[in-house]
C-alpha cells in the first residue's frame, strides 16, 4: 500500500430481512429499524438500518482490502445520514470506497473511508489505521 492507493468500491445490499437478523444478533429491536409507522412518526423518511450495521459494512470492506481484521489497529466513524431501507425484496445499497491518505509511525497507514447510499454520504470522518502490507 502506498499513499494515494484507491481501493475498489464494495457494494453491500441491505434488506429488511438483514435488519431483522441484525436486530436479533445485536439485541437492538428499536422499531425505527422495522416499522415504517414508528420511523415516520419520529421524523425519519422510513425504516433505517442500524448505525452499527452500516459501520460494520464499512469495516468489512476495510478488512477485505487489507487481508483480514488482524491488520486493522483502529477504526472510527461518525454517522452522517441514515440508510433508509425500503420494504421490498431489493432493499438498498451501501457503497464503500477507500484511499490510503498517509503513513504514520511504526508502518501504520491511514485509510480514509467513504460510505454512501443512493449517492448520499452515510458515514462521516471514517478512517482506519492498518498495518501496511
C-alpha atoms as an extended CHARMM CRD file, in Angstrom:
* protein
*
       133  EXT
         1         1  UNK       CA              0.0000000000        0.0000000000        0.0000000000  PROA      1               0.0000000000
         2         2  UNK       CA              1.1620000000        3.4670000000       -0.8450000000  PROA      2               0.0000000000
         3         3  UNK       CA             -0.2320000000        6.9150000000       -0.1740000000  PROA      3               0.0000000000
         4         4  UNK       CA             -2.9130000000        7.5390000000       -2.7910000000  PROA      4               0.0000000000
         5         5  UNK       CA             -3.8020000000        3.8740000000       -3.2690000000  PROA      5               0.0000000000
         6         6  UNK       CA             -7.5200000000        3.7420000000       -4.0100000000  PROA      6               0.0000000000
         7         7  UNK       CA             -9.3960000000        0.5990000000       -3.1350000000  PROA      7               0.0000000000
         8         8  UNK       CA            -12.1110000000       -0.7380000000       -5.4380000000  PROA      8               0.0000000000
         9         9  UNK       CA            -15.6600000000        0.0730000000       -4.3520000000  PROA      9               0.0000000000
        10        10  UNK       CA            -17.5470000000       -2.6000000000       -2.4880000000  PROA      10              0.0000000000
        11        11  UNK       CA            -21.3180000000       -2.6980000000       -2.6410000000  PROA      11              0.0000000000
        12        12  UNK       CA            -23.4430000000       -4.1680000000        0.1380000000  PROA      12              0.0000000000
        13        13  UNK       CA            -27.1300000000       -4.9350000000       -0.3150000000  PROA      13              0.0000000000
        14        14  UNK       CA            -29.1990000000       -4.1610000000        2.8050000000  PROA      14              0.0000000000
        15        15  UNK       CA            -32.7430000000       -5.5210000000        3.0610000000  PROA      15              0.0000000000
        16        16  UNK       CA            -35.3840000000       -5.5260000000        5.7680000000  PROA      16              0.0000000000
        17        17  UNK       CA            -34.5240000000       -9.1950000000        6.3590000000  PROA      17              0.0000000000
        18        18  UNK       CA            -30.9430000000       -8.1050000000        7.1250000000  PROA      18              0.0000000000
        19        19  UNK       CA            -32.2870000000       -5.6120000000        9.6680000000  PROA      19              0.0000000000
        20        20  UNK       CA            -34.2740000000       -8.3640000000       11.3800000000  PROA      20              0.0000000000
        21        21  UNK       CA            -31.2010000000      -10.6120000000       11.5400000000  PROA      21              0.0000000000
        22        22  UNK       CA            -29.0570000000       -7.7470000000       12.8600000000  PROA      22              0.0000000000
        23        23  UNK       CA            -31.6660000000       -6.8670000000       15.4940000000  PROA      23              0.0000000000
        24        24  UNK       CA            -31.6260000000      -10.4650000000       16.7150000000  PROA      24              0.0000000000
        25        25  UNK       CA            -27.8300000000      -10.6000000000       16.8380000000  PROA      25              0.0000000000
        26        26  UNK       CA            -27.3920000000       -7.1990000000       18.4870000000  PROA      26              0.0000000000
        27        27  UNK       CA            -30.4790000000       -7.1180000000       20.6950000000  PROA      27              0.0000000000
        28        28  UNK       CA            -31.4440000000       -3.7270000000       19.2150000000  PROA      28              0.0000000000
        29        29  UNK       CA            -35.1540000000       -4.0770000000       18.4940000000  PROA      29              0.0000000000
        30        30  UNK       CA            -35.8820000000       -0.3440000000       18.2480000000  PROA      30              0.0000000000
        31        31  UNK       CA            -38.9710000000       -0.1070000000       15.9830000000  PROA      31              0.0000000000
        32        32  UNK       CA            -37.3330000000        2.5630000000       13.7740000000  PROA      32              0.0000000000
        33        33  UNK       CA            -35.4690000000       -0.4190000000       12.3060000000  PROA      33              0.0000000000
        34        34  UNK       CA            -38.6030000000       -2.3580000000       11.3170000000  PROA      34              0.0000000000
        35        35  UNK       CA            -41.7550000000       -0.1990000000       11.4890000000  PROA      35              0.0000000000
        36        36  UNK       CA            -42.4310000000        2.4790000000        8.8790000000  PROA      36              0.0000000000
        37        37  UNK       CA            -45.2060000000        3.8600000000       11.0810000000  PROA      37              0.0000000000
        38        38  UNK       CA            -42.8810000000        4.4110000000       14.0410000000  PROA      38              0.0000000000
        39        39  UNK       CA            -39.9450000000        5.6090000000       11.9170000000  PROA      39              0.0000000000
        40        40  UNK       CA            -42.0120000000        8.2680000000       10.1360000000  PROA      40              0.0000000000
        41        41  UNK       CA            -43.7220000000        9.3170000000       13.3840000000  PROA      41              0.0000000000
        42        42  UNK       CA            -40.3230000000       10.3850000000       14.7650000000  PROA      42              0.0000000000
        43        43  UNK       CA            -39.4000000000       12.2970000000       11.6070000000  PROA      43              0.0000000000
        44        44  UNK       CA            -37.4140000000        9.6890000000        9.6990000000  PROA      44              0.0000000000
        45        45  UNK       CA            -38.0910000000        9.1110000000        5.9980000000  PROA      45              0.0000000000
        46        46  UNK       CA            -38.7920000000        5.4370000000        6.7010000000  PROA      46              0.0000000000
        47        47  UNK       CA            -37.2150000000        2.4050000000        8.3390000000  PROA      47              0.0000000000
        48        48  UNK       CA            -33.4730000000        2.8670000000        8.7390000000  PROA      48              0.0000000000
        49        49  UNK       CA            -30.5930000000        0.4420000000        9.1150000000  PROA      49              0.0000000000
        50        50  UNK       CA            -28.8650000000        0.2430000000       12.4630000000  PROA      50              0.0000000000
        51        51  UNK       CA            -25.9470000000        2.6700000000       12.5010000000  PROA      51              0.0000000000
        52        52  UNK       CA            -23.6510000000       -0.0270000000       13.8310000000  PROA      52              0.0000000000
        53        53  UNK       CA            -24.6420000000       -2.2900000000       10.9170000000  PROA      53              0.0000000000
        54        54  UNK       CA            -23.6220000000        0.4290000000        8.4710000000  PROA      54              0.0000000000
        55        55  UNK       CA            -20.3640000000        0.8950000000       10.3610000000  PROA      55              0.0000000000
        56        56  UNK       CA            -19.7640000000       -2.8680000000       10.2750000000  PROA      56              0.0000000000
        57        57  UNK       CA            -20.2240000000       -2.9950000000        6.5000000000  PROA      57              0.0000000000
        58        58  UNK       CA            -17.5350000000       -0.3430000000        6.0410000000  PROA      58              0.0000000000
        59        59  UNK       CA            -15.2960000000       -2.2330000000        8.4540000000  PROA      59              0.0000000000
        60        60  UNK       CA            -15.8510000000       -5.4020000000        6.4410000000  PROA      60              0.0000000000
        61        61  UNK       CA            -14.7410000000       -3.5620000000        3.3040000000  PROA      61              0.0000000000
        62        62  UNK       CA            -11.5340000000       -2.4370000000        5.0330000000  PROA      62              0.0000000000
        63        63  UNK       CA            -10.8310000000       -5.9750000000        6.2370000000  PROA      63              0.0000000000
        64        64  UNK       CA            -11.1950000000       -7.2930000000        2.6780000000  PROA      64              0.0000000000
        65        65  UNK       CA             -8.8380000000       -4.6250000000        1.3270000000  PROA      65              0.0000000000
        66        66  UNK       CA             -6.0920000000       -5.2660000000        3.8760000000  PROA      66              0.0000000000
        67        67  UNK       CA             -6.2990000000       -9.0390000000        4.0880000000  PROA      67              0.0000000000
        68        68  UNK       CA             -8.2810000000       -9.5240000000        7.2840000000  PROA      68              0.0000000000
        69        69  UNK       CA             -9.2410000000       -7.9600000000       10.5720000000  PROA      69              0.0000000000
        70        70  UNK       CA             -5.8460000000       -8.6780000000       12.1840000000  PROA      70              0.0000000000
        71        71  UNK       CA             -4.3480000000       -5.8040000000       10.1500000000  PROA      71              0.0000000000
        72        72  UNK       CA             -6.8380000000       -3.2520000000       11.4980000000  PROA      72              0.0000000000
        73        73  UNK       CA             -5.4390000000       -1.4030000000       14.5120000000  PROA      73              0.0000000000
        74        74  UNK       CA             -8.1130000000        1.2760000000       14.8620000000  PROA      74              0.0000000000
        75        75  UNK       CA            -11.3780000000        2.1530000000       13.1560000000  PROA      75              0.0000000000
        76        76  UNK       CA            -13.6670000000        5.1210000000       13.7630000000  PROA      76              0.0000000000
        77        77  UNK       CA            -16.5100000000        6.9910000000       12.1400000000  PROA      77              0.0000000000
        78        78  UNK       CA            -19.4740000000        9.2600000000       12.7200000000  PROA      78              0.0000000000
        79        79  UNK       CA            -22.9650000000        8.6550000000       11.4670000000  PROA      79              0.0000000000
        80        80  UNK       CA            -23.7430000000       11.3110000000        8.8520000000  PROA      80              0.0000000000
        81        81  UNK       CA            -27.1060000000       10.2210000000        7.4180000000  PROA      81              0.0000000000
        82        82  UNK       CA            -29.4050000000        7.2370000000        7.8840000000  PROA      82              0.0000000000
        83        83  UNK       CA            -29.5700000000        4.3240000000        5.4780000000  PROA      83              0.0000000000
        84        84  UNK       CA            -33.2510000000        4.1080000000        4.5370000000  PROA      84              0.0000000000
        85        85  UNK       CA            -34.2860000000        0.5450000000        3.7070000000  PROA      85              0.0000000000
        86        86  UNK       CA            -37.4450000000        0.1380000000        1.5940000000  PROA      86              0.0000000000
        87        87  UNK       CA            -39.9540000000       -2.5980000000        2.3410000000  PROA      87              0.0000000000
        88        88  UNK       CA            -39.2600000000       -4.7250000000       -0.7120000000  PROA      88              0.0000000000
        89        89  UNK       CA            -37.0360000000       -7.6740000000       -1.5970000000  PROA      89              0.0000000000
        90        90  UNK       CA            -34.3370000000       -5.4570000000       -3.1270000000  PROA      90              0.0000000000
        91        91  UNK       CA            -33.6710000000       -3.1120000000       -0.2010000000  PROA      91              0.0000000000
        92        92  UNK       CA            -30.9190000000       -0.5920000000       -0.7810000000  PROA      92              0.0000000000
        93        93  UNK       CA            -27.1910000000       -0.4960000000       -1.4410000000  PROA      93              0.0000000000
        94        94  UNK       CA            -24.3500000000        0.8780000000        0.6310000000  PROA      94              0.0000000000
        95        95  UNK       CA            -21.2160000000        1.5690000000       -1.4220000000  PROA      95              0.0000000000
        96        96  UNK       CA            -17.8890000000        1.7560000000        0.3930000000  PROA      96              0.0000000000
        97        97  UNK       CA            -14.6710000000        3.1860000000       -1.0680000000  PROA      97              0.0000000000
        98        98  UNK       CA            -11.3310000000        3.9970000000        0.4760000000  PROA      98              0.0000000000
        99        99  UNK       CA             -7.9830000000        5.6410000000       -0.1490000000  PROA      99              0.0000000000
       100       100  UNK       CA             -4.6710000000        5.4920000000        1.6900000000  PROA      100             0.0000000000
       101       101  UNK       CA             -4.2050000000        9.0370000000        2.9970000000  PROA      101             0.0000000000
       102       102  UNK       CA             -0.9840000000        8.9040000000        4.9800000000  PROA      102             0.0000000000
       103       103  UNK       CA              1.7090000000        6.7820000000        6.5170000000  PROA      103             0.0000000000
       104       104  UNK       CA              2.1370000000        7.0530000000       10.2720000000  PROA      104             0.0000000000
       105       105  UNK       CA              4.7140000000        5.8300000000       12.7630000000  PROA      105             0.0000000000
       106       106  UNK       CA              5.5080000000        2.1500000000       13.0310000000  PROA      106             0.0000000000
       107       107  UNK       CA              4.4120000000        1.4790000000        9.4600000000  PROA      107             0.0000000000
       108       108  UNK       CA              0.7420000000        2.1970000000       10.0950000000  PROA      108             0.0000000000
       109       109  UNK       CA             -1.3000000000        3.5130000000        7.1910000000  PROA      109             0.0000000000
       110       110  UNK       CA             -4.4240000000        5.6660000000        7.4440000000  PROA      110             0.0000000000
       111       111  UNK       CA             -7.2640000000        4.7150000000        5.1340000000  PROA      111             0.0000000000
       112       112  UNK       CA             -9.9890000000        7.3150000000        4.6560000000  PROA      112             0.0000000000
       113       113  UNK       CA            -13.3090000000        5.6070000000        4.0350000000  PROA      113             0.0000000000
       114       114  UNK       CA            -16.3930000000        6.8670000000        2.2040000000  PROA      114             0.0000000000
       115       115  UNK       CA            -19.7520000000        5.1350000000        2.5290000000  PROA      115             0.0000000000
       116       116  UNK       CA            -22.7550000000        6.2480000000        0.5100000000  PROA      116             0.0000000000
       117       117  UNK       CA            -26.3350000000        5.1770000000       -0.0380000000  PROA      117             0.0000000000
       118       118  UNK       CA            -28.1860000000        6.4800000000       -3.0900000000  PROA      118             0.0000000000
       119       119  UNK       CA            -25.3430000000        8.9350000000       -3.6280000000  PROA      119             0.0000000000
       120       120  UNK       CA            -25.6300000000       10.4070000000       -0.1190000000  PROA      120             0.0000000000
       121       121  UNK       CA            -22.8210000000       10.1840000000        2.4230000000  PROA      121             0.0000000000
       122       122  UNK       CA            -23.8920000000        7.9670000000        5.3390000000  PROA      122             0.0000000000
       123       123  UNK       CA            -20.6530000000        7.8600000000        7.3430000000  PROA      123             0.0000000000
       124       124  UNK       CA            -18.5210000000       10.8850000000        8.1460000000  PROA      124             0.0000000000
       125       125  UNK       CA            -14.8970000000       11.1720000000        9.2480000000  PROA      125             0.0000000000
       126       126  UNK       CA            -14.4990000000        7.4300000000        8.6850000000  PROA      126             0.0000000000
       127       127  UNK       CA            -10.9490000000        6.1730000000        8.8840000000  PROA      127             0.0000000000
       128       128  UNK       CA             -8.9890000000        3.0840000000        9.7210000000  PROA      128             0.0000000000
       129       129  UNK       CA             -5.4030000000        2.6660000000       10.8500000000  PROA      129             0.0000000000
       130       130  UNK       CA             -3.9440000000       -0.5160000000        9.4260000000  PROA      130             0.0000000000
       131       131  UNK       CA             -0.6170000000       -2.2830000000        9.3980000000  PROA      131             0.0000000000
       132       132  UNK       CA              0.9900000000       -1.8300000000        5.9930000000  PROA      132             0.0000000000
       133       133  UNK       CA              1.4960000000       -4.8370000000        3.7670000000  PROA      133             0.0000000000
